Amino acid sequence: MKTDTVFKRAFNRTLDLMVRSEIEDPLPSENALRRRLGVSRTTIRKVLGELDQRGVIVATTRSQVEDRQVLPNDYFPDVETMPRNLHIERQLMEWMLRGDTKPGTLINELELARQFGVATSGIREFLIRFSRFGLLEKRPNSGWIFEGFTKEFALDLFEIRVMFELRSARLFAKQSDHSPLWEKLETLKRAHLDLLGEIDHRFHDFSSLDNRFHRLVNEASPNRFIDDFYDIITFIFHYHYQWNKRDEKQRNHAALVEHLAYIDALLSHDLSRVEVAAGAHLSSARETLLESLLAPS
Amino acid sequence: MKTDTVFKRAFNRTLDLMVRSEIEDPLPSENALRRRLGVSRTTIRKVLGELDQRGVIVATTRSQVEDRQVLPNDYFPDVETMPRNLHIERQLMEWMLRGDTKPGTLINELELARQFGVATSGIREFLIRFSRFGLLEKRPNSGWIFEGFTKEFALDLFEIRVMFELRSARLFAKQSDHSPLWEKLETLKRAHLDLLGEIDHRFHDFSSLDNRFHRLVNEASPNRFIDDFYDIITFIFHYHYQWNKRDEKQRNHAALVEHLAYIDALLSHDLSRVEVAAGAHLSSARETLLESLLAPS
DNA sequence: AAGTTGTTTTTTATGGATAAAAATTCACCA
DNA sequence: TGGTGAATTTTTATCCATAAAAAACAACTT
């Protein structure tokens, strides 16, 4: 049966809102709550029902929001709020990228399903979805082959990334001066400078900044295939660097500086400067990835 | 339950081999047959069992191959040899590309499953697989949105195609003179000339030639993401032009001529000629697609 | 000992069942 | 009359069962 992670997560989020007094005494309407949490009204009603049952609110009037203090114990444990497919994704990514899974390994849906404690259909869906990343290949009526997260893969990936990034950067630089994206770029530049100032203890924040920056560059001239490709990059890097923390601070510091040069080049509207700065940044990103592939932590 | 299309197709193919006397009196071993047909021995045994049952061969000795003439009636009908997933694919592609399905339409798995007479899991798998083509988007816990096979889609597609093709063509032209691919290109050129001579009645053959040519260009410097992207192109064009035959002969004739110019440019090793010829060919391919989108047959 | 055929086990493809979540419908009221 | 709460219907996510196909194993033959 379907998991009730949507309900449990919504429940926890509601408790949070109550604790932080973002939900005040006359409880908001179900529709308002629904919009706030991004779930259906059906789920909200289930949450309210549960809150009532536990005596956290009084249902009849609903004017008394906190009938009693919210206790840490009221929250559902985090595992129970994670959708099944995310759970499968995590485990499979770990199995593929982190473990010692060799290139050429055959994937057995049934065995993985047993190992991870889920039904085969979940595994199947992930494999189909994931096959677009170029790390898996299907043999009909037989199984799947894991191609391996290899140097060749990284090189293929970066060749495309460079093509796309240069194309987008050029188009970005050529934009009209009135484009609102220039403003956004300035904001991002400031965020970079802020982070640079506190790099010692905030270096983890780089990753989201990185993402925002590269997405912004693509925004000037959107192309769905480029966006899709950037999804692949984000996905792969997210998992890869999650388990590979070697030199993280140093890496991020260097990338931050490169970004700033790249941003300034864009702001200058000087195409050749842009190409040099973007190229330099991507080269060093590639080197970083290759290094970590050859000498895994 | 799983369909037995693999068995039925293997059975038909075996009958074919017998009729064409490619299987002679002392029947080949099960393993030899297995390799020949690309199925498992289990399936071959089932085929042989069925042939025996129907009296087409005599099992005890297996020396008498044609115990009786093969009758047209012995063949399983074609529909029964088509794998379920291909069946689903065909129907869904027709629904999306050919019918009057508007951009923004919500896709209902259950309804489609009923409409096509299959289980929802098949629909789901197709949708997940197909979502990488950029025509569908998923809303978790809700449904899918069909983005529409629109002009914007075609433009996005061709922008990438041009980038990839120029990149591959350049690298092809820069290959060493000893590369075996030059030989292949010459062969392909001859095939083009042959087809050009008989274009009046063989114009349908262009499509496979087109495929071979563009794949060959990519072979000089393979990149899995480019290959994957070319799969998308092939897939979309296959279905689109299958239902859009307007001016087919004329279109193919023009493309053939463009290919020849492109091939000659490659053979000349002259990079700027290559770029011009490739660019010209892709532009006209784009125009053709856009026209057919705006004025569907 | 390699290649065959016969048998058993494992795995994939596909339909179907069901709880959760979403969507829709209904009734009511300020 | 639009917004709110309640009830009902529809759809998705997920597991499970089973036939088909593949793979592994065993026994035999030349």
XYZ file of C-alpha atoms (C1' of nucleotides) in Angstrom:
654
model
C 0.000 0.000 0.000
C 0.965 3.592 -0.469
C 3.087 5.001 2.340
C 1.687 7.802 4.451
C 4.827 9.891 4.355
C 2.929 12.825 2.918
C 0.657 12.867 5.929
C 3.443 12.421 8.444
C 5.580 15.109 6.928
C 2.618 17.485 6.818
C 1.887 16.656 10.440
C 5.433 17.452 11.506
C 5.452 20.667 9.538
C 2.214 21.728 11.183
C 3.670 21.115 14.614
C 6.631 23.256 13.592
C 4.355 26.069 12.540
C 2.525 25.875 15.830
C 5.685 25.895 17.900
C 7.013 28.874 15.986
C 3.609 30.517 16.456
C 3.215 30.937 12.742
C -0.192 29.423 13.192
C -2.095 31.570 15.606
C -5.138 31.111 17.694
C -8.017 31.154 15.250
C -6.779 28.257 13.180
C -6.479 29.090 9.442
C -8.959 27.487 7.112
C -8.200 24.066 5.700
C -7.723 25.563 2.279
C -5.238 28.104 3.558
C -3.275 25.384 5.318
C -3.399 23.221 2.246
C -1.808 25.902 0.144
C 0.770 26.575 2.818
C 1.937 22.979 3.007
C 1.451 22.044 -0.596
C -0.745 19.007 0.048
C -4.365 18.194 -0.544
C -7.157 19.143 1.755
C -7.742 15.497 2.478
C -4.318 15.286 4.057
C -4.801 18.488 6.041
C -7.988 17.073 7.506
C -6.150 13.961 8.532
C -3.511 16.089 10.219
C -6.122 18.144 12.065
C -7.900 14.987 13.091
C -4.713 13.573 14.515
C -3.877 16.805 16.346
C -7.315 16.751 17.889
C -7.033 13.123 18.891
C -3.783 13.794 20.661
C -5.256 16.806 22.408
C -2.898 19.297 20.831
C -5.852 21.260 19.561
C -9.492 21.280 20.538
C -11.549 20.355 17.571
C -14.975 21.586 18.465
C -14.029 25.214 18.499
C -10.614 25.162 16.946
C -10.005 28.454 18.617
C -7.705 26.943 21.163
C -4.607 26.178 19.181
C -2.281 24.850 21.790
C -4.366 22.864 24.172
C -1.118 21.528 25.495
C 2.546 22.037 24.769
C 3.944 20.334 21.701
C 6.354 17.676 22.855
C 9.379 16.415 20.933
C 7.673 13.083 21.131
C 4.750 14.276 19.046
C 6.849 14.339 15.905
C 6.953 11.348 13.627
C 10.498 10.103 13.196
C 12.267 11.398 10.097
C 12.535 8.015 8.395
C 8.771 7.771 8.309
C 8.494 11.052 6.458
C 10.754 10.036 3.618
C 8.875 8.961 0.481
C 9.575 5.436 -0.545
C 11.045 6.390 -3.896
C 13.526 8.777 -2.287
C 14.499 6.018 0.057
C 15.157 3.690 -2.831
C 17.062 6.379 -4.670
C 19.368 7.002 -1.732
C 20.146 3.359 -1.263
C 20.738 2.677 -4.922
C 22.910 5.735 -5.375
C 24.952 4.665 -2.417
C 25.238 1.185 -3.836
C 26.337 2.494 -7.219
C 28.547 5.430 -6.398
C 29.925 4.700 -3.019
C 30.214 0.981 -2.673
C 32.693 -1.097 -4.540
C 30.256 -1.847 -7.353
C 32.423 -2.529 -10.376
C 31.728 -1.430 -13.952
C 29.940 -4.197 -15.779
C 28.110 -5.485 -12.731
C 24.719 -7.012 -13.498
C 21.846 -5.619 -11.534
C 19.318 -8.013 -10.161
C 16.012 -6.334 -9.387
C 14.782 -9.068 -7.115
C 17.933 -9.240 -5.053
C 18.081 -5.480 -4.599
C 14.424 -5.412 -3.672
C 15.040 -7.996 -0.961
C 18.194 -6.264 0.192
C 16.480 -2.888 0.509
C 13.208 -4.273 1.791
C 10.998 -2.889 -0.988
C 8.986 -4.307 -3.861
C 10.631 -4.899 -7.205
C 8.495 -2.306 -8.908
C 10.152 0.467 -6.950
C 13.574 -0.738 -8.005
C 12.409 -0.992 -11.598
C 11.063 2.505 -11.650
C 14.250 3.924 -10.280
C 16.346 2.019 -12.792
C 14.236 3.217 -15.700
C 14.305 6.761 -14.445
C 18.001 6.617 -13.753
C 18.960 5.068 -17.052
C 18.868 8.493 -18.654
C 22.055 9.360 -16.774
C 24.022 7.034 -18.955
C 25.238 4.811 -16.148
C 22.889 1.910 -16.768
C 21.841 -0.121 -19.716
C 18.879 -2.437 -19.992
C 18.739 -5.860 -21.567
C 15.112 -6.742 -22.191
C 13.914 -9.906 -20.479
C 17.197 -10.112 -18.726
C 18.609 -7.464 -16.410
C 20.507 -4.243 -16.185
C 24.179 -3.523 -16.536
C 25.884 -0.940 -14.407
C 28.425 0.847 -16.548
C 30.359 2.291 -13.676
C 30.982 5.810 -12.534
C 34.259 5.997 -14.382
C 36.705 8.503 -15.711
C 35.226 8.072 -19.187
C 31.828 8.944 -17.842
C 33.146 12.083 -16.200
C 34.882 13.149 -19.401
C 31.771 12.641 -21.496
C 29.782 14.582 -18.949
C 32.153 17.495 -18.897
C 32.500 17.735 -22.628
C 28.789 18.408 -22.868
C 28.783 20.620 -19.845
C 31.427 22.872 -21.352
C 29.526 23.161 -24.627
C 26.315 24.070 -22.861
C 27.865 26.423 -20.377
C 29.792 28.396 -22.963
C 26.717 28.681 -25.121
C 24.601 29.924 -22.229
C 27.261 32.265 -20.904
C 27.686 33.874 -24.307
C 23.971 34.417 -24.655
C 23.794 35.762 -21.135
C 26.519 38.299 -21.798
C 24.791 39.412 -24.970
C 21.532 40.195 -23.200
C 20.020 43.641 -23.300
C 21.080 45.935 -20.474
C 17.498 46.062 -19.246
C 17.213 42.399 -18.555
C 16.237 41.719 -14.937
C 18.815 38.952 -14.869
C 21.605 41.472 -14.427
C 20.070 42.463 -11.155
C 19.882 38.842 -10.096
C 23.495 38.372 -11.033
C 24.497 41.296 -8.829
C 22.595 39.773 -5.930
C 24.348 36.503 -6.506
C 27.692 38.239 -6.623
C 27.013 39.736 -3.214
C 26.046 36.327 -1.871
C 29.343 35.023 -3.155
C 31.276 37.776 -1.455
C 29.420 37.185 1.797
C 30.215 33.534 1.723
C 33.838 34.224 0.878
C 34.101 36.314 4.018
C 32.852 33.485 6.199
C 34.231 30.602 4.223
C 35.800 29.011 7.268
C 32.595 27.870 8.844
C 30.046 28.217 6.043
C 31.759 26.359 3.227
C 28.921 23.830 3.046
C 26.682 26.534 1.688
C 28.649 26.727 -1.514
C 26.841 23.878 -3.191
C 23.481 25.626 -3.287
C 25.114 28.831 -4.450
C 26.816 26.923 -7.221
C 23.512 25.574 -8.332
C 21.802 28.944 -8.269
C 24.582 30.483 -10.299
C 24.655 27.935 -13.084
C 20.874 27.886 -13.311
C 20.866 31.645 -13.588
C 23.296 31.544 -16.484
C 20.894 29.235 -18.293
C 17.919 31.439 -17.596
C 18.889 34.011 -20.199
C 18.034 31.628 -23.023
C 16.235 28.590 -21.708
C 16.411 25.268 -23.459
C 14.699 22.296 -21.881
C 17.406 19.873 -22.926
C 20.071 21.971 -21.292
C 17.977 22.200 -18.152
C 17.534 18.450 -18.163
C 21.225 17.950 -18.563
C 21.897 20.242 -15.673
C 19.573 18.082 -13.608
C 21.851 15.157 -14.303
C 24.895 17.103 -13.197
C 23.221 18.302 -10.039
C 22.018 14.835 -9.175
C 25.319 13.095 -9.731
C 27.354 15.745 -7.951
C 24.967 15.890 -5.060
C 25.501 12.263 -4.243
C 29.108 12.066 -5.218
C 30.317 14.902 -3.056
C 28.057 13.910 -0.229
C 30.321 10.926 0.288
C 33.506 12.546 -0.766
C 34.370 15.349 1.600
C 38.090 15.407 1.015
C 39.410 18.954 0.799
C 35.881 20.258 0.702
C 36.672 23.650 2.177
C 39.624 24.219 -0.073
C 37.724 23.082 -3.168
C 34.800 25.342 -2.437
C 37.004 28.287 -1.710
C 38.737 27.929 -5.049
C 35.463 27.526 -6.888
C 34.059 30.586 -5.178
C 36.930 32.691 -6.421
C 36.480 31.297 -9.915
C 32.806 32.099 -9.817
C 33.544 35.669 -8.918
C 35.876 36.043 -11.861
C 33.224 34.449 -14.078
C 30.530 36.765 -12.746
C 32.687 39.804 -13.323
C 33.392 38.657 -16.839
C 29.661 38.377 -17.486
C 29.062 41.811 -16.027
C 31.709 43.232 -18.334
C 29.802 42.008 -21.426
C 33.172 41.070 -22.843
C 32.673 37.795 -24.690
C 36.243 36.667 -24.758
C 36.667 37.357 -21.058
C 33.521 35.322 -20.409
C 34.821 32.400 -22.368
C 38.131 32.415 -20.561
C 36.572 32.662 -17.108
C 33.916 30.019 -17.762
C 36.474 27.722 -19.326
C 38.821 28.094 -16.397
C 36.117 27.330 -13.888
C 34.899 24.257 -15.719
C 38.409 22.917 -16.199
C 39.100 23.088 -12.543
C 35.737 21.500 -11.727
C 36.620 18.678 -14.066
C 40.017 18.196 -12.487
C 38.456 18.076 -9.047
C 36.023 15.399 -10.110
C 38.647 13.319 -11.883
C 40.944 13.462 -8.902
C 38.287 12.291 -6.531
C 37.409 9.462 -8.893
C 40.950 8.236 -9.108
C 41.656 8.509 -5.403
C 38.371 7.925 -3.612
C 38.353 8.936 0.016
C 1.241 -12.520 -16.538
C 4.112 -12.004 -18.883
C 3.200 -12.188 -22.561
C 4.641 -14.978 -24.672
C 5.593 -12.743 -27.556
C 9.195 -13.855 -27.347
C 8.160 -17.428 -27.926
C 5.740 -16.625 -30.718
C 8.180 -14.447 -32.549
C 10.889 -17.102 -32.233
C 8.436 -19.694 -33.502
C 7.595 -17.627 -36.577
C 11.228 -16.948 -37.278
C 12.000 -20.636 -37.061
C 9.278 -21.422 -39.574
C 10.799 -18.794 -41.840
C 14.201 -20.410 -41.597
C 12.717 -23.785 -42.440
C 10.810 -22.474 -45.428
C 13.891 -20.742 -46.754
C 15.813 -23.966 -46.098
C 18.259 -22.158 -43.917
C 17.649 -24.895 -41.421
C 18.525 -28.163 -43.058
C 17.804 -31.756 -42.350
C 19.876 -32.557 -39.295
C 18.385 -29.909 -37.064
C 21.014 -27.638 -35.477
C 21.589 -28.011 -31.771
C 19.427 -26.058 -29.375
C 22.367 -23.906 -28.470
C 23.097 -23.057 -32.078
C 19.486 -22.114 -32.649
C 19.447 -20.084 -29.479
C 22.348 -17.989 -30.660
C 20.799 -17.621 -34.080
C 17.528 -16.257 -32.755
C 18.872 -14.379 -29.775
C 16.639 -16.025 -27.209
C 17.206 -18.437 -24.355
C 17.379 -22.165 -24.756
C 14.219 -22.444 -22.700
C 12.361 -20.635 -25.445
C 13.958 -22.693 -28.203
C 12.817 -25.852 -26.501
C 9.318 -24.523 -26.331
C 9.446 -23.744 -30.042
C 10.731 -27.214 -30.877
C 8.083 -28.749 -28.668
C 5.380 -26.838 -30.489
C 6.775 -27.759 -33.908
C 6.756 -31.390 -32.862
C 3.249 -31.188 -31.516
C 1.993 -29.776 -34.765
C 3.821 -32.425 -36.732
C 6.083 -30.012 -38.551
C 9.106 -31.920 -37.281
C 9.503 -35.377 -35.844
C 10.947 -35.096 -32.412
C 12.260 -38.558 -31.742
C 14.929 -38.405 -34.371
C 14.846 -34.733 -35.380
C 16.439 -35.764 -38.607
C 13.250 -35.209 -40.544
C 12.938 -31.463 -40.601
C 9.865 -30.948 -42.679
C 7.520 -33.696 -41.787
C 4.928 -31.679 -43.612
C 4.810 -28.433 -45.515
C 4.744 -25.257 -43.483
C 1.374 -23.621 -43.967
C 0.640 -19.887 -43.755
C -1.717 -20.879 -41.013
C 1.119 -22.146 -38.844
C 2.350 -18.636 -38.166
C 1.185 -16.747 -35.139
C -0.463 -13.470 -36.124
C 1.806 -10.440 -35.996
C -0.052 -8.720 -33.174
C 0.747 -11.614 -30.896
C 4.461 -11.239 -31.517
C 4.609 -7.630 -30.465
C 5.935 -7.103 -26.927
C 3.477 -5.426 -24.645
C 5.717 -2.436 -23.982
C 6.109 -1.741 -27.689
C 2.377 -1.924 -28.026
C 1.937 0.624 -25.271
C 4.593 2.824 -26.787
C 2.897 2.869 -30.170
C -0.464 3.740 -28.740
C 0.836 6.449 -26.470
C 2.961 8.011 -29.182
C -0.037 8.049 -31.449
C -2.097 9.608 -28.706
C 0.505 12.277 -28.053
C 1.837 13.134 -31.478
C -0.954 12.369 -33.823
C -4.193 12.901 -32.020
C -5.461 16.258 -31.020
C -3.893 16.079 -27.579
C -3.324 19.676 -26.584
C -0.316 21.077 -24.712
C -1.053 21.135 -21.014
C -3.282 18.074 -21.068
C -3.191 16.068 -17.865
C -2.431 12.428 -18.255
C -4.430 9.954 -16.275
C -2.682 6.633 -15.893
C -5.790 4.721 -14.989
C -7.842 6.045 -17.840
C -5.138 5.363 -20.411
C -4.665 1.893 -19.011
C -8.354 1.165 -19.446
C -8.427 2.773 -22.857
C -5.484 0.727 -24.125
C -6.448 -2.430 -22.288
C -3.258 -2.785 -20.247
C -2.271 -2.531 -16.609
C -1.310 0.807 -15.133
C 2.217 -0.349 -14.486
C 2.914 -0.501 -18.195
C 1.653 3.038 -18.698
C 3.706 4.228 -15.758
C 6.874 2.679 -17.063
C 6.426 4.229 -20.445
C 5.757 7.645 -18.967
C 8.836 7.486 -16.792
C 10.948 6.297 -19.658
C 9.519 8.854 -22.012
C 9.843 11.788 -19.653
C 13.459 12.161 -20.648
C 12.328 13.431 -24.036
C 11.160 16.647 -22.482
C 7.528 16.278 -23.530
C 6.159 15.189 -20.164
C 6.438 16.404 -16.647
C 5.515 14.565 -13.494
C 3.701 15.914 -10.462
C 4.291 13.553 -7.548
C 1.142 12.080 -6.048
C -0.815 13.669 -8.790
C -0.380 12.998 -12.502
C 1.568 13.878 -15.581
C 1.372 16.902 -17.807
C 1.830 16.624 -21.523
C 3.781 19.638 -22.681
C 2.860 19.283 -26.307
C 4.884 18.606 -29.398
C 5.197 22.272 -30.181
C 7.296 24.660 -32.184
C 9.231 25.579 -29.044
C 10.055 21.939 -28.497
C 11.326 21.593 -32.048
C 13.476 24.698 -31.706
C 15.002 23.505 -28.439
C 15.681 20.156 -30.020
C 17.373 21.600 -33.054
C 19.503 24.030 -31.145
C 21.117 21.111 -29.365
C 21.247 19.028 -32.475
C 23.182 21.690 -34.322
C 25.693 22.041 -31.493
C 26.273 18.326 -31.338
C 26.404 17.759 -35.043
C 28.898 20.545 -35.701
C 31.075 19.313 -32.890
C 31.043 15.746 -34.199
C 31.508 16.760 -37.806
C 34.532 18.874 -36.941
C 36.119 16.033 -35.024
C 35.312 13.631 -37.831
C 36.999 15.831 -40.396
C 40.069 16.151 -38.200
C 40.565 12.400 -37.936
C 43.777 10.772 -39.069
C 43.785 9.635 -42.678
C 44.149 6.038 -41.552
C 40.905 5.927 -39.669
C 38.660 3.124 -40.923
C 35.757 5.533 -40.758
C 36.805 7.162 -44.019
C 36.205 3.873 -45.728
C 32.791 3.623 -44.137
C 31.995 7.113 -45.274
C 32.875 6.220 -48.854
C 30.579 3.230 -48.661
C 27.817 5.419 -47.365
C 28.400 7.900 -50.126
C 27.931 5.158 -52.690
C 24.725 4.074 -50.970
C 23.517 7.645 -51.226
C 24.302 7.804 -54.908
C 22.545 4.508 -55.510
C 19.459 5.709 -53.746
C 19.531 8.993 -55.612
C 19.436 7.069 -58.878
C 16.305 5.198 -57.840
C 14.728 7.875 -55.708
C 11.401 7.560 -57.481
C 10.447 4.222 -56.011
C 12.906 3.786 -53.141
C 12.514 7.068 -51.302
C 11.326 5.264 -48.178
C 14.801 3.876 -47.725
C 16.189 7.292 -46.978
C 15.283 7.242 -43.317
C 17.593 4.368 -42.456
C 20.380 5.900 -44.520
C 19.929 9.157 -42.663
C 20.295 7.347 -39.404
C 23.383 5.499 -40.483
C 25.009 8.670 -41.666
C 24.469 10.722 -38.551
C 25.517 7.854 -36.332
C 28.675 7.460 -38.357
C 29.548 11.100 -37.878
C 29.306 10.571 -34.145
C 31.454 7.479 -34.227
C 34.674 9.415 -34.685
C 34.523 10.716 -31.141
C 31.835 8.949 -29.175
C 30.102 10.597 -26.286
C 27.304 8.739 -24.549
C 25.242 11.852 -23.991
C 25.341 12.715 -27.644
C 24.351 9.172 -28.516
C 21.483 9.365 -26.077
C 20.350 12.615 -27.553
C 20.422 11.130 -31.001
C 18.172 8.370 -29.700
C 15.631 11.010 -28.817
C 15.804 12.516 -32.277
C 15.462 9.155 -33.946
C 12.533 8.198 -31.789
C 10.594 11.407 -32.238
C 11.224 11.602 -35.964
C 10.371 7.972 -36.473
C 6.884 8.456 -35.127
C 6.335 11.928 -36.398
C 7.122 11.221 -40.020
C 5.374 7.895 -39.891
C 2.130 9.842 -39.703
C 3.193 12.765 -41.771
C 3.935 11.673 -45.288
C 3.330 14.956 -47.022
C 5.960 15.637 -49.678
C 7.948 12.688 -48.463
C 9.655 11.974 -51.755
C 10.574 15.578 -52.347
C 11.839 16.027 -48.799
C 13.993 12.947 -48.964
C 15.397 13.869 -52.315
C 16.472 17.267 -51.053
C 17.986 15.779 -47.915
C 19.864 13.226 -49.970
C 21.489 15.946 -52.023
C 22.388 17.843 -48.864
C 23.913 14.725 -47.377
C 26.090 14.286 -50.427
C 27.388 17.822 -50.136
C 28.000 17.236 -46.449
C 29.826 13.976 -47.132
C 32.022 15.591 -49.738
C 32.829 18.381 -47.324
C 33.914 15.820 -44.751
C 36.026 14.002 -47.294
C 37.718 17.268 -48.192
C 38.924 17.713 -44.590
C 38.088 21.371 -45.006
C 36.614 22.511 -41.710
C 34.818 25.571 -42.954
C 33.237 23.635 -45.819
C 32.088 21.041 -43.306
C 30.488 23.648 -41.123
C 28.657 25.229 -44.024
C 27.368 21.930 -45.394
C 26.308 20.562 -42.019
C 24.674 23.832 -41.113
C 22.755 23.952 -44.379
C 21.486 20.425 -43.969
C 20.337 20.970 -40.401
C 18.625 24.224 -41.240
C 16.582 22.627 -43.922
C 15.748 19.688 -41.639
C 14.527 22.153 -39.055
C 12.404 24.010 -41.586
C 10.845 20.772 -42.723
C 9.905 19.830 -39.192
C 8.545 23.251 -38.346
C 6.443 23.335 -41.480
C 4.896 19.996 -40.768
C 4.156 21.077 -37.206
C 2.389 24.205 -38.308
C 0.409 22.563 -41.079
C -0.213 18.965 -40.010
C -1.345 16.653 -42.752
C 36.236 -32.917 -22.379
C 33.305 -30.373 -24.983
C 28.878 -30.282 -26.520
C 23.944 -32.084 -26.031
C 19.701 -32.589 -24.018
C 16.761 -32.827 -19.742
C 15.466 -30.614 -15.180
C 15.213 -27.174 -11.654
C 15.776 -22.594 -9.930
C 15.786 -17.745 -10.481
C 14.370 -13.551 -12.487
C 11.607 -10.494 -15.302
C 7.108 -8.801 -17.185
C 2.562 -7.918 -16.272
C -1.899 -7.867 -14.088
C -4.355 -6.985 -9.966
C -5.453 -5.506 -5.122
C -5.497 -1.951 -1.705
C -4.231 2.075 1.397
C -2.993 6.895 0.893
C -3.671 11.089 -1.298
C -5.958 13.924 -4.407
C -10.005 15.574 -6.614
C -14.745 16.224 -6.757
C -19.242 16.768 -5.065
C -22.509 18.204 -1.632
C -24.683 20.898 1.855
C -24.699 24.861 4.535
C -24.147 29.526 6.074
C -22.730 34.434 6.653
C -22.537 33.503 -3.749
C -18.340 32.441 -2.527
C -16.139 30.267 1.183
C -16.098 26.440 4.591
C -16.613 21.905 6.428
C -18.050 17.069 5.406
C -18.625 13.016 2.502
C -17.727 10.536 -1.746
C -15.231 9.270 -5.842
C -11.107 8.899 -8.408
C -6.294 8.292 -8.942
C -1.663 7.246 -7.542
C 1.884 4.531 -4.967
C 3.005 0.238 -3.512
C 3.045 -4.519 -2.720
C 2.085 -9.116 -4.257
C 1.065 -13.145 -7.298
C 2.012 -15.672 -11.344
C 3.233 -16.985 -16.223
C 7.070 -16.483 -19.390
C 11.792 -16.345 -20.129
C 16.343 -16.782 -18.670
C 19.910 -18.926 -16.158
C 21.911 -22.523 -13.605
C 22.485 -27.211 -12.765
C 22.719 -32.153 -13.839
C 23.108 -36.101 -16.530
C 24.420 -38.164 -20.771
C 26.822 -38.954 -25.233
C 30.185 -39.212 -28.426
